[in-house]
């Protein structure tokens, strides 16, 4: 018995309220930009600068206990992660503690580091501090620039790829959807003031890939149906294509969300921001594939002169002789 989340013969008119949905997307993007400009992001240590302390102990690392020991010091953003390496001895337990730079300081002062060491050694007397490294504002600024360049290059590569595979109208629609997803993700992080670090940049790039995959699946079916149904209006072809791929879209989104929700609940504080970005990205990415990418394609229109159609008697594809 096969599970069907969506009937195979759906006939939903996705563009019946396209002005409302597209307008809502524009308003949400503008609001996200304004919130980002006014409130800004809660940058983590990677972007604000700070100090990393590497510890080693004979007893197993208890991240929660470490965090409870450091919290009374009032150091702000403190990230604690356990380091795993197959080359470690059985009694070698390593942790990485990252502390954000305090106000007016480029890095954590020696006095603060001494306080952290004292608090943790009271927790575990076998604890040793093997390395202390600081990240200054200059390095943080370079990381911000590198992150912006990475996202920009990803969008440019998507634009070029879709342009080559389809038509320029398709590429504009795909990039519009990706920009929509990224802007809304940054907006929600600004509103909720969730810590924004390099892991979130990785999440943004992953969202770009997920959203693009969903959009390309729809666009590929649109291209097939434009050839198959040469006389149908573009709106009908788009609706047909989205309905035909709806079952796949819903199944992919739900299974991905199930895995992400499990990570969000059970994965711990270290990856919670990354997982939240992914959950948000899956939701807005699925939405934008239909209500942004396809809506932009509908507004721009598309040329139906498909390369070999004039020279090939079969119309250039297996659907060349079909017409509705």
PDB file of C-alpha atoms in Angstrom:
ATOM      1  CA  UNK A   1       0.000   0.000   0.000  1.00  0.00           C
ATOM      2  CA  UNK A   2       1.521   3.302  -1.143  1.00  0.00           C
ATOM      3  CA  UNK A   3       1.238   6.463   0.926  1.00  0.00           C
ATOM      4  CA  UNK A   4      -0.201   9.392  -1.032  1.00  0.00           C
ATOM      5  CA  UNK A   5      -0.028  12.745   0.692  1.00  0.00           C
ATOM      6  CA  UNK A   6      -1.406  14.496  -2.392  1.00  0.00           C
ATOM      7  CA  UNK A   7      -3.830  13.053  -4.998  1.00  0.00           C
ATOM      8  CA  UNK A   8      -2.222  12.481  -8.378  1.00  0.00           C
ATOM      9  CA  UNK A   9      -4.874  14.394 -10.298  1.00  0.00           C
ATOM     10  CA  UNK A  10      -4.949  17.721  -8.424  1.00  0.00           C
ATOM     11  CA  UNK A  11      -6.209  20.776 -10.313  1.00  0.00           C
ATOM     12  CA  UNK A  12      -5.356  23.591  -7.897  1.00  0.00           C
ATOM     13  CA  UNK A  13      -5.259  27.078  -9.401  1.00  0.00           C
ATOM     14  CA  UNK A  14      -2.078  28.404  -7.819  1.00  0.00           C
ATOM     15  CA  UNK A  15      -2.324  31.736  -9.586  1.00  0.00           C
ATOM     16  CA  UNK A  16      -5.902  32.631  -8.615  1.00  0.00           C
ATOM     17  CA  UNK A  17      -4.550  35.000  -5.964  1.00  0.00           C
ATOM     18  CA  UNK A  18      -1.092  35.567  -7.438  1.00  0.00           C
ATOM     19  CA  UNK A  19      -1.277  39.325  -6.922  1.00  0.00           C
ATOM     20  CA  UNK A  20      -1.941  38.778  -3.214  1.00  0.00           C
ATOM     21  CA  UNK A  21       0.805  36.179  -2.725  1.00  0.00           C
ATOM     22  CA  UNK A  22       3.377  38.036  -4.814  1.00  0.00           C
ATOM     23  CA  UNK A  23       2.502  41.310  -3.083  1.00  0.00           C
ATOM     24  CA  UNK A  24       2.819  39.642   0.315  1.00  0.00           C
ATOM     25  CA  UNK A  25       6.261  38.336  -0.665  1.00  0.00           C
ATOM     26  CA  UNK A  26       7.385  41.828  -1.694  1.00  0.00           C
ATOM     27  CA  UNK A  27       6.093  43.316   1.557  1.00  0.00           C
ATOM     28  CA  UNK A  28       7.844  40.587   3.580  1.00  0.00           C
ATOM     29  CA  UNK A  29      11.135  41.237   1.752  1.00  0.00           C
ATOM     30  CA  UNK A  30      10.912  44.998   2.307  1.00  0.00           C
ATOM     31  CA  UNK A  31      10.057  44.441   5.977  1.00  0.00           C
ATOM     32  CA  UNK A  32      13.036  42.076   6.339  1.00  0.00           C
ATOM     33  CA  UNK A  33      15.396  44.660   4.857  1.00  0.00           C
ATOM     34  CA  UNK A  34      14.035  47.371   7.177  1.00  0.00           C
ATOM     35  CA  UNK A  35      14.316  45.148  10.257  1.00  0.00           C
ATOM     36  CA  UNK A  36      17.884  44.250   9.292  1.00  0.00           C
ATOM     37  CA  UNK A  37      18.752  47.937   8.814  1.00  0.00           C
ATOM     38  CA  UNK A  38      17.159  49.013  12.110  1.00  0.00           C
ATOM     39  CA  UNK A  39      17.852  46.097  14.474  1.00  0.00           C
ATOM     40  CA  UNK A  40      20.696  44.299  12.732  1.00  0.00           C
ATOM     41  CA  UNK A  41      21.849  40.730  13.303  1.00  0.00           C
ATOM     42  CA  UNK A  42      23.037  39.121  16.506  1.00  0.00           C
ATOM     43  CA  UNK A  43      26.497  38.249  15.185  1.00  0.00           C
ATOM     44  CA  UNK A  44      28.322  35.393  16.864  1.00  0.00           C
ATOM     45  CA  UNK A  45      31.996  35.132  17.720  1.00  0.00           C
ATOM     46  CA  UNK A  46      32.924  34.381  14.104  1.00  0.00           C
ATOM     47  CA  UNK A  47      31.853  37.887  13.074  1.00  0.00           C
ATOM     48  CA  UNK A  48      32.259  39.931  16.270  1.00  0.00           C
ATOM     49  CA  UNK A  49      35.624  38.635  17.381  1.00  0.00           C
ATOM     50  CA  UNK A  50      36.468  36.809  20.570  1.00  0.00           C
ATOM     51  CA  UNK A  51      38.627  34.097  22.081  1.00  0.00           C
ATOM     52  CA  UNK A  52      38.697  30.320  21.669  1.00  0.00           C
ATOM     53  CA  UNK A  53      39.920  28.143  24.557  1.00  0.00           C
ATOM     54  CA  UNK A  54      40.781  24.488  23.959  1.00  0.00           C
ATOM     55  CA  UNK A  55      40.479  22.218  26.983  1.00  0.00           C
ATOM     56  CA  UNK A  56      41.489  18.640  27.639  1.00  0.00           C
ATOM     57  CA  UNK A  57      40.354  16.407  30.500  1.00  0.00           C
ATOM     58  CA  UNK A  58      40.412  12.774  31.573  1.00  0.00           C
ATOM     59  CA  UNK A  59      36.695  12.793  32.356  1.00  0.00           C
ATOM     60  CA  UNK A  60      33.993  12.958  29.633  1.00  0.00           C
ATOM     61  CA  UNK A  61      32.948  16.441  28.521  1.00  0.00           C
ATOM     62  CA  UNK A  62      29.568  17.566  29.841  1.00  0.00           C
ATOM     63  CA  UNK A  63      28.658  20.579  27.713  1.00  0.00           C
ATOM     64  CA  UNK A  64      25.695  21.507  29.919  1.00  0.00           C
ATOM     65  CA  UNK A  65      27.816  21.460  33.080  1.00  0.00           C
ATOM     66  CA  UNK A  66      30.538  23.536  31.407  1.00  0.00           C
ATOM     67  CA  UNK A  67      27.952  26.107  30.322  1.00  0.00           C
ATOM     68  CA  UNK A  68      26.415  26.266  33.816  1.00  0.00           C
ATOM     69  CA  UNK A  69      29.860  26.858  35.317  1.00  0.00           C
ATOM     70  CA  UNK A  70      30.681  29.737  32.941  1.00  0.00           C
ATOM     71  CA  UNK A  71      27.253  31.391  32.850  1.00  0.00           C
ATOM     72  CA  UNK A  72      27.555  33.262  36.211  1.00  0.00           C
ATOM     73  CA  UNK A  73      30.550  35.167  34.788  1.00  0.00           C
ATOM     74  CA  UNK A  74      28.208  37.117  32.478  1.00  0.00           C
ATOM     75  CA  UNK A  75      30.372  36.812  29.359  1.00  0.00           C
ATOM     76  CA  UNK A  76      27.550  36.981  26.822  1.00  0.00           C
ATOM     77  CA  UNK A  77      27.798  34.659  23.837  1.00  0.00           C
ATOM     78  CA  UNK A  78      29.666  31.517  24.924  1.00  0.00           C
ATOM     79  CA  UNK A  79      29.743  28.541  22.554  1.00  0.00           C
ATOM     80  CA  UNK A  80      30.908  25.192  23.954  1.00  0.00           C
ATOM     81  CA  UNK A  81      31.422  22.155  21.720  1.00  0.00           C
ATOM     82  CA  UNK A  82      33.020  18.767  22.254  1.00  0.00           C
ATOM     83  CA  UNK A  83      35.795  17.879  19.809  1.00  0.00           C
ATOM     84  CA  UNK A  84      35.865  14.337  18.422  1.00  0.00           C
ATOM     85  CA  UNK A  85      38.893  12.716  16.803  1.00  0.00           C
ATOM     86  CA  UNK A  86      39.531   9.001  16.212  1.00  0.00           C
ATOM     87  CA  UNK A  87      43.181   9.576  17.156  1.00  0.00           C
ATOM     88  CA  UNK A  88      42.315  10.684  20.697  1.00  0.00           C
ATOM     89  CA  UNK A  89      43.161   8.348  23.569  1.00  0.00           C
ATOM     90  CA  UNK A  90      40.337   6.753  25.540  1.00  0.00           C
ATOM     91  CA  UNK A  91      40.972   9.141  28.436  1.00  0.00           C
ATOM     92  CA  UNK A  92      41.430  12.222  26.224  1.00  0.00           C
ATOM     93  CA  UNK A  93      38.308  14.369  26.150  1.00  0.00           C
ATOM     94  CA  UNK A  94      38.637  17.693  24.326  1.00  0.00           C
ATOM     95  CA  UNK A  95      36.291  20.678  24.256  1.00  0.00           C
ATOM     96  CA  UNK A  96      36.356  24.051  22.477  1.00  0.00           C
ATOM     97  CA  UNK A  97      35.033  27.112  24.343  1.00  0.00           C
ATOM     98  CA  UNK A  98      34.468  30.301  22.335  1.00  0.00           C
ATOM     99  CA  UNK A  99      33.792  33.559  24.153  1.00  0.00           C
ATOM    100  CA  UNK A 100      32.725  36.737  22.375  1.00  0.00           C
ATOM    101  CA  UNK A 101      34.814  39.899  22.709  1.00  0.00           C
ATOM    102  CA  UNK A 102      33.547  42.137  25.478  1.00  0.00           C
ATOM    103  CA  UNK A 103      32.445  45.712  24.842  1.00  0.00           C
ATOM    104  CA  UNK A 104      35.384  47.960  23.971  1.00  0.00           C
ATOM    105  CA  UNK A 105      37.822  45.042  23.733  1.00  0.00           C
ATOM    106  CA  UNK A 106      39.235  43.345  20.642  1.00  0.00           C
ATOM    107  CA  UNK A 107      39.528  40.015  22.459  1.00  0.00           C
ATOM    108  CA  UNK A 108      38.871  38.490  25.855  1.00  0.00           C
ATOM    109  CA  UNK A 109      41.262  39.821  28.484  1.00  0.00           C
ATOM    110  CA  UNK A 110      43.684  37.558  30.408  1.00  0.00           C
ATOM    111  CA  UNK A 111      41.692  38.258  33.575  1.00  0.00           C
ATOM    112  CA  UNK A 112      38.497  36.893  31.994  1.00  0.00           C
ATOM    113  CA  UNK A 113      40.332  33.838  30.694  1.00  0.00           C
ATOM    114  CA  UNK A 114      41.650  33.214  34.216  1.00  0.00           C
ATOM    115  CA  UNK A 115      38.101  33.423  35.584  1.00  0.00           C
ATOM    116  CA  UNK A 116      36.883  30.881  33.007  1.00  0.00           C
ATOM    117  CA  UNK A 117      39.764  28.523  33.794  1.00  0.00           C
ATOM    118  CA  UNK A 118      39.081  28.761  37.520  1.00  0.00           C
ATOM    119  CA  UNK A 119      35.351  28.108  37.104  1.00  0.00           C
ATOM    120  CA  UNK A 120      35.947  25.043  34.923  1.00  0.00           C
ATOM    121  CA  UNK A 121      38.720  23.595  37.083  1.00  0.00           C
ATOM    122  CA  UNK A 122      36.362  23.715  40.060  1.00  0.00           C
ATOM    123  CA  UNK A 123      34.092  21.505  37.948  1.00  0.00           C
ATOM    124  CA  UNK A 124      36.827  19.033  36.911  1.00  0.00           C
ATOM    125  CA  UNK A 125      40.285  19.060  38.503  1.00  0.00           C
ATOM    126  CA  UNK A 126      41.744  17.002  35.621  1.00  0.00           C
ATOM    127  CA  UNK A 127      40.948  19.803  33.175  1.00  0.00           C
ATOM    128  CA  UNK A 128      43.898  21.365  31.333  1.00  0.00           C
ATOM    129  CA  UNK A 129      43.908  24.356  28.952  1.00  0.00           C
ATOM    130  CA  UNK A 130      46.007  23.445  25.940  1.00  0.00           C
ATOM    131  CA  UNK A 131      45.443  26.435  23.631  1.00  0.00           C
ATOM    132  CA  UNK A 132      44.034  29.972  23.669  1.00  0.00           C
ATOM    133  CA  UNK A 133      43.419  31.819  20.391  1.00  0.00           C
ATOM    134  CA  UNK A 134      41.843  35.209  19.750  1.00  0.00           C
ATOM    135  CA  UNK A 135      39.892  36.442  16.691  1.00  0.00           C
ATOM    136  CA  UNK A 136      40.082  40.206  16.277  1.00  0.00           C
ATOM    137  CA  UNK A 137      37.670  42.575  14.482  1.00  0.00           C
ATOM    138  CA  UNK A 138      39.823  42.607  11.325  1.00  0.00           C
ATOM    139  CA  UNK A 139      39.491  38.869  10.835  1.00  0.00           C
ATOM    140  CA  UNK A 140      35.776  39.083  11.632  1.00  0.00           C
ATOM    141  CA  UNK A 141      35.333  41.783   8.975  1.00  0.00           C
ATOM    142  CA  UNK A 142      37.100  39.560   6.433  1.00  0.00           C
ATOM    143  CA  UNK A 143      34.758  36.688   7.319  1.00  0.00           C
ATOM    144  CA  UNK A 144      31.708  38.929   6.724  1.00  0.00           C
ATOM    145  CA  UNK A 145      33.046  39.962   3.316  1.00  0.00           C
ATOM    146  CA  UNK A 146      33.841  36.347   2.437  1.00  0.00           C
ATOM    147  CA  UNK A 147      30.323  35.286   3.450  1.00  0.00           C
ATOM    148  CA  UNK A 148      28.712  37.984   1.292  1.00  0.00           C
ATOM    149  CA  UNK A 149      30.923  37.016  -1.669  1.00  0.00           C
ATOM    150  CA  UNK A 150      30.063  33.320  -1.216  1.00  0.00           C
ATOM    151  CA  UNK A 151      26.298  33.960  -1.299  1.00  0.00           C
ATOM    152  CA  UNK A 152      26.603  36.398  -4.229  1.00  0.00           C
ATOM    153  CA  UNK A 153      28.678  33.971  -6.286  1.00  0.00           C
ATOM    154  CA  UNK A 154      26.176  31.192  -5.556  1.00  0.00           C
ATOM    155  CA  UNK A 155      23.334  33.347  -6.900  1.00  0.00           C
ATOM    156  CA  UNK A 156      25.376  34.337  -9.973  1.00  0.00           C
ATOM    157  CA  UNK A 157      26.189  30.679 -10.696  1.00  0.00           C
ATOM    158  CA  UNK A 158      22.501  29.798 -10.406  1.00  0.00           C
ATOM    159  CA  UNK A 159      21.560  32.594 -12.817  1.00  0.00           C
ATOM    160  CA  UNK A 160      24.101  31.376 -15.369  1.00  0.00           C
ATOM    161  CA  UNK A 161      23.169  27.691 -14.990  1.00  0.00           C
ATOM    162  CA  UNK A 162      19.421  28.224 -15.401  1.00  0.00           C
ATOM    163  CA  UNK A 163      20.013  30.595 -18.312  1.00  0.00           C
ATOM    164  CA  UNK A 164      21.988  27.904 -20.142  1.00  0.00           C
ATOM    165  CA  UNK A 165      19.568  25.089 -19.344  1.00  0.00           C
ATOM    166  CA  UNK A 166      16.320  26.964 -19.978  1.00  0.00           C
ATOM    167  CA  UNK A 167      15.663  30.575 -21.037  1.00  0.00           C
ATOM    168  CA  UNK A 168      16.607  33.866 -19.424  1.00  0.00           C
ATOM    169  CA  UNK A 169      13.058  34.274 -18.076  1.00  0.00           C
ATOM    170  CA  UNK A 170      13.460  31.032 -16.133  1.00  0.00           C
ATOM    171  CA  UNK A 171      16.777  32.181 -14.664  1.00  0.00           C
ATOM    172  CA  UNK A 172      15.316  35.496 -13.507  1.00  0.00           C
ATOM    173  CA  UNK A 173      12.438  33.646 -11.819  1.00  0.00           C
ATOM    174  CA  UNK A 174      14.801  31.194 -10.097  1.00  0.00           C
ATOM    175  CA  UNK A 175      17.132  33.915  -8.813  1.00  0.00           C
ATOM    176  CA  UNK A 176      14.152  36.011  -7.633  1.00  0.00           C
ATOM    177  CA  UNK A 177      13.015  33.015  -5.573  1.00  0.00           C
ATOM    178  CA  UNK A 178      16.488  32.513  -4.106  1.00  0.00           C
ATOM    179  CA  UNK A 179      16.856  36.194  -3.196  1.00  0.00           C
ATOM    180  CA  UNK A 180      13.392  36.001  -1.604  1.00  0.00           C
ATOM    181  CA  UNK A 181      14.451  33.006   0.523  1.00  0.00           C
ATOM    182  CA  UNK A 182      17.754  34.551   1.658  1.00  0.00           C
ATOM    183  CA  UNK A 183      16.262  37.958   2.487  1.00  0.00           C
ATOM    184  CA  UNK A 184      13.410  36.419   4.500  1.00  0.00           C
ATOM    185  CA  UNK A 185      15.839  34.140   6.353  1.00  0.00           C
ATOM    186  CA  UNK A 186      18.049  37.087   7.315  1.00  0.00           C
ATOM    187  CA  UNK A 187      14.910  38.994   8.314  1.00  0.00           C
ATOM    188  CA  UNK A 188      13.668  36.271  10.677  1.00  0.00           C
ATOM    189  CA  UNK A 189      17.126  35.991  12.256  1.00  0.00           C
ATOM    190  CA  UNK A 190      17.133  39.748  12.790  1.00  0.00           C
ATOM    191  CA  UNK A 191      13.647  39.737  14.335  1.00  0.00           C
ATOM    192  CA  UNK A 192      14.319  36.803  16.675  1.00  0.00           C
ATOM    193  CA  UNK A 193      17.946  37.846  17.346  1.00  0.00           C
ATOM    194  CA  UNK A 194      19.180  34.291  16.888  1.00  0.00           C
ATOM    195  CA  UNK A 195      22.976  34.052  16.890  1.00  0.00           C
ATOM    196  CA  UNK A 196      24.292  34.534  13.335  1.00  0.00           C
ATOM    197  CA  UNK A 197      27.629  32.828  12.666  1.00  0.00           C
ATOM    198  CA  UNK A 198      29.437  30.899   9.939  1.00  0.00           C
ATOM    199  CA  UNK A 199      27.132  27.901  10.441  1.00  0.00           C
ATOM    200  CA  UNK A 200      24.213  30.092   9.349  1.00  0.00           C
ATOM    201  CA  UNK A 201      26.116  31.069   6.197  1.00  0.00           C
ATOM    202  CA  UNK A 202      26.440  27.351   5.468  1.00  0.00           C
ATOM    203  CA  UNK A 203      22.684  27.041   6.065  1.00  0.00           C
ATOM    204  CA  UNK A 204      21.986  29.889   3.622  1.00  0.00           C
ATOM    205  CA  UNK A 205      24.024  28.166   0.914  1.00  0.00           C
ATOM    206  CA  UNK A 206      22.219  24.900   1.641  1.00  0.00           C
ATOM    207  CA  UNK A 207      18.873  26.703   1.363  1.00  0.00           C
ATOM    208  CA  UNK A 208      19.984  28.041  -2.037  1.00  0.00           C
ATOM    209  CA  UNK A 209      20.645  24.473  -3.191  1.00  0.00           C
ATOM    210  CA  UNK A 210      17.380  23.094  -1.803  1.00  0.00           C
ATOM    211  CA  UNK A 211      15.221  25.883  -3.220  1.00  0.00           C
ATOM    212  CA  UNK A 212      16.982  25.691  -6.587  1.00  0.00           C
ATOM    213  CA  UNK A 213      16.404  21.932  -6.804  1.00  0.00           C
ATOM    214  CA  UNK A 214      12.691  22.393  -6.114  1.00  0.00           C
ATOM    215  CA  UNK A 215      12.440  25.216  -8.673  1.00  0.00           C
ATOM    216  CA  UNK A 216      14.302  23.286 -11.377  1.00  0.00           C
ATOM    217  CA  UNK A 217      11.978  20.289 -10.961  1.00  0.00           C
ATOM    218  CA  UNK A 218       8.967  22.549 -11.593  1.00  0.00           C
ATOM    219  CA  UNK A 219      10.665  24.411 -14.451  1.00  0.00           C
ATOM    220  CA  UNK A 220      11.705  21.160 -16.137  1.00  0.00           C
ATOM    221  CA  UNK A 221       8.072  20.032 -16.179  1.00  0.00           C
ATOM    222  CA  UNK A 222       7.035  23.487 -17.429  1.00  0.00           C
ATOM    223  CA  UNK A 223       9.442  23.170 -20.359  1.00  0.00           C
ATOM    224  CA  UNK A 224       8.083  19.739 -21.257  1.00  0.00           C
ATOM    225  CA  UNK A 225       4.492  20.933 -21.097  1.00  0.00           C
ATOM    226  CA  UNK A 226       5.222  24.065 -23.142  1.00  0.00           C
ATOM    227  CA  UNK A 227       6.343  21.760 -25.933  1.00  0.00           C
ATOM    228  CA  UNK A 228       3.516  19.297 -25.416  1.00  0.00           C
ATOM    229  CA  UNK A 229       0.727  21.881 -25.195  1.00  0.00           C
ATOM    230  CA  UNK A 230       1.770  24.534 -27.678  1.00  0.00           C
ATOM    231  CA  UNK A 231      -1.529  26.423 -27.762  1.00  0.00           C
ATOM    232  CA  UNK A 232      -2.384  26.485 -24.078  1.00  0.00           C
ATOM    233  CA  UNK A 233      -1.949  29.813 -22.252  1.00  0.00           C
ATOM    234  CA  UNK A 234       1.199  30.032 -20.133  1.00  0.00           C
ATOM    235  CA  UNK A 235      -0.851  30.312 -16.928  1.00  0.00           C
ATOM    236  CA  UNK A 236      -2.565  26.975 -17.604  1.00  0.00           C
ATOM    237  CA  UNK A 237       0.743  25.293 -18.421  1.00  0.00           C
ATOM    238  CA  UNK A 238       2.292  26.571 -15.202  1.00  0.00           C
ATOM    239  CA  UNK A 239      -0.668  25.407 -13.133  1.00  0.00           C
ATOM    240  CA  UNK A 240      -0.588  22.000 -14.804  1.00  0.00           C
ATOM    241  CA  UNK A 241       3.155  21.630 -14.228  1.00  0.00           C
ATOM    242  CA  UNK A 242       2.981  22.611 -10.560  1.00  0.00           C
ATOM    243  CA  UNK A 243       0.089  20.215  -9.955  1.00  0.00           C
ATOM    244  CA  UNK A 244       1.950  17.386 -11.681  1.00  0.00           C
ATOM    245  CA  UNK A 245       5.007  17.891  -9.443  1.00  0.00           C
ATOM    246  CA  UNK A 246       3.020  18.722  -6.290  1.00  0.00           C
ATOM    247  CA  UNK A 247       3.158  15.205  -4.849  1.00  0.00           C
ATOM    248  CA  UNK A 248       6.950  15.114  -5.168  1.00  0.00           C
ATOM    249  CA  UNK A 249       7.286  18.625  -3.702  1.00  0.00           C
ATOM    250  CA  UNK A 250       5.126  17.866  -0.651  1.00  0.00           C
ATOM    251  CA  UNK A 251       6.774  14.490   0.003  1.00  0.00           C
ATOM    252  CA  UNK A 252      10.300  15.950  -0.239  1.00  0.00           C
ATOM    253  CA  UNK A 253       9.462  18.898   2.009  1.00  0.00           C
ATOM    254  CA  UNK A 254       7.746  16.805   4.689  1.00  0.00           C
ATOM    255  CA  UNK A 255      10.471  14.147   4.894  1.00  0.00           C
ATOM    256  CA  UNK A 256      13.151  16.850   5.062  1.00  0.00           C
ATOM    257  CA  UNK A 257      11.238  18.717   7.775  1.00  0.00           C
ATOM    258  CA  UNK A 258      10.815  15.528   9.841  1.00  0.00           C
ATOM    259  CA  UNK A 259      14.583  15.030   9.912  1.00  0.00           C
ATOM    260  CA  UNK A 260      15.222  18.706  10.690  1.00  0.00           C
ATOM    261  CA  UNK A 261      12.637  18.802  13.494  1.00  0.00           C
ATOM    262  CA  UNK A 262      14.313  15.797  15.108  1.00  0.00           C
ATOM    263  CA  UNK A 263      17.662  17.596  14.945  1.00  0.00           C
ATOM    264  CA  UNK A 264      16.116  20.802  16.292  1.00  0.00           C
ATOM    265  CA  UNK A 265      14.644  19.036  19.319  1.00  0.00           C
ATOM    266  CA  UNK A 266      17.424  16.547  20.046  1.00  0.00           C
ATOM    267  CA  UNK A 267      20.512  18.071  18.439  1.00  0.00           C
ATOM    268  CA  UNK A 268      21.370  20.475  21.222  1.00  0.00           C
ATOM    269  CA  UNK A 269      22.145  24.174  21.379  1.00  0.00           C
ATOM    270  CA  UNK A 270      25.258  24.014  19.201  1.00  0.00           C
ATOM    271  CA  UNK A 271      23.420  23.273  15.931  1.00  0.00           C
ATOM    272  CA  UNK A 272      20.001  24.703  16.807  1.00  0.00           C
ATOM    273  CA  UNK A 273      20.532  27.956  14.896  1.00  0.00           C
ATOM    274  CA  UNK A 274      21.685  26.077  11.798  1.00  0.00           C
ATOM    275  CA  UNK A 275      18.728  23.684  11.960  1.00  0.00           C
ATOM    276  CA  UNK A 276      16.258  26.536  12.500  1.00  0.00           C
ATOM    277  CA  UNK A 277      17.617  28.258   9.389  1.00  0.00           C
ATOM    278  CA  UNK A 278      17.179  25.030   7.434  1.00  0.00           C
ATOM    279  CA  UNK A 279      13.591  24.519   8.648  1.00  0.00           C
ATOM    280  CA  UNK A 280      12.696  28.090   7.727  1.00  0.00           C
ATOM    281  CA  UNK A 281      14.498  27.686   4.387  1.00  0.00           C
ATOM    282  CA  UNK A 282      12.590  24.532   3.456  1.00  0.00           C
ATOM    283  CA  UNK A 283       9.258  26.257   4.162  1.00  0.00           C
ATOM    284  CA  UNK A 284       9.981  29.494   2.301  1.00  0.00           C
ATOM    285  CA  UNK A 285      11.871  27.625  -0.439  1.00  0.00           C
ATOM    286  CA  UNK A 286       8.861  25.432  -1.195  1.00  0.00           C
ATOM    287  CA  UNK A 287       6.601  28.494  -1.176  1.00  0.00           C
ATOM    288  CA  UNK A 288       8.893  30.558  -3.405  1.00  0.00           C
ATOM    289  CA  UNK A 289       9.198  27.834  -6.051  1.00  0.00           C
ATOM    290  CA  UNK A 290       5.506  28.279  -6.773  1.00  0.00           C
ATOM    291  CA  UNK A 291       4.524  31.783  -5.737  1.00  0.00           C
ATOM    292  CA  UNK A 292       7.729  33.652  -6.628  1.00  0.00           C
ATOM    293  CA  UNK A 293       9.701  31.786  -9.314  1.00  0.00           C
ATOM    294  CA  UNK A 294       6.650  30.685 -11.310  1.00  0.00           C
ATOM    295  CA  UNK A 295       4.897  34.023 -10.774  1.00  0.00           C
ATOM    296  CA  UNK A 296       7.902  35.901 -12.174  1.00  0.00           C
ATOM    297  CA  UNK A 297       7.994  33.525 -15.145  1.00  0.00           C
ATOM    298  CA  UNK A 298       4.288  34.189 -15.769  1.00  0.00           C
ATOM    299  CA  UNK A 299       4.848  37.953 -15.684  1.00  0.00           C
ATOM    300  CA  UNK A 300       7.850  37.836 -18.019  1.00  0.00           C
ATOM    301  CA  UNK A 301       6.324  35.324 -20.422  1.00  0.00           C
ATOM    302  CA  UNK A 302       8.403  32.796 -22.318  1.00  0.00           C
ATOM    303  CA  UNK A 303       9.313  32.246 -25.958  1.00  0.00           C
ATOM    304  CA  UNK A 304       8.063  28.933 -27.316  1.00  0.00           C
ATOM    305  CA  UNK A 305      10.566  28.717 -30.182  1.00  0.00           C
ATOM    306  CA  UNK A 306      12.396  25.685 -28.868  1.00  0.00           C
ATOM    307  CA  UNK A 307      15.657  25.394 -30.870  1.00  0.00           C
ATOM    308  CA  UNK A 308      15.190  22.263 -33.041  1.00  0.00           C
ATOM    309  CA  UNK A 309      11.432  22.553 -33.379  1.00  0.00           C
ATOM    310  CA  UNK A 310      11.577  24.095 -36.881  1.00  0.00           C
ATOM    311  CA  UNK A 311      14.152  21.645 -38.246  1.00  0.00           C
ATOM    312  CA  UNK A 312      12.877  18.442 -36.657  1.00  0.00           C
ATOM    313  CA  UNK A 313       9.603  17.054 -38.017  1.00  0.00           C
ATOM    314  CA  UNK A 314       8.874  15.500 -34.662  1.00  0.00           C
ATOM    315  CA  UNK A 315       9.073  18.890 -33.013  1.00  0.00           C
ATOM    316  CA  UNK A 316      12.450  18.212 -31.397  1.00  0.00           C
ATOM    317  CA  UNK A 317      11.034  16.083 -28.559  1.00  0.00           C
ATOM    318  CA  UNK A 318       8.878  13.078 -27.930  1.00  0.00           C
ATOM    319  CA  UNK A 319       5.968  15.470 -27.394  1.00  0.00           C
ATOM    320  CA  UNK A 320       6.419  17.224 -30.728  1.00  0.00           C
ATOM    321  CA  UNK A 321       3.250  15.845 -32.333  1.00  0.00           C
ATOM    322  CA  UNK A 322       1.058  16.211 -29.264  1.00  0.00           C
ATOM    323  CA  UNK A 323      -1.180  19.205 -28.986  1.00  0.00           C
ATOM    324  CA  UNK A 324      -4.064  20.189 -26.770  1.00  0.00           C
TER     325      UNK A 324
END
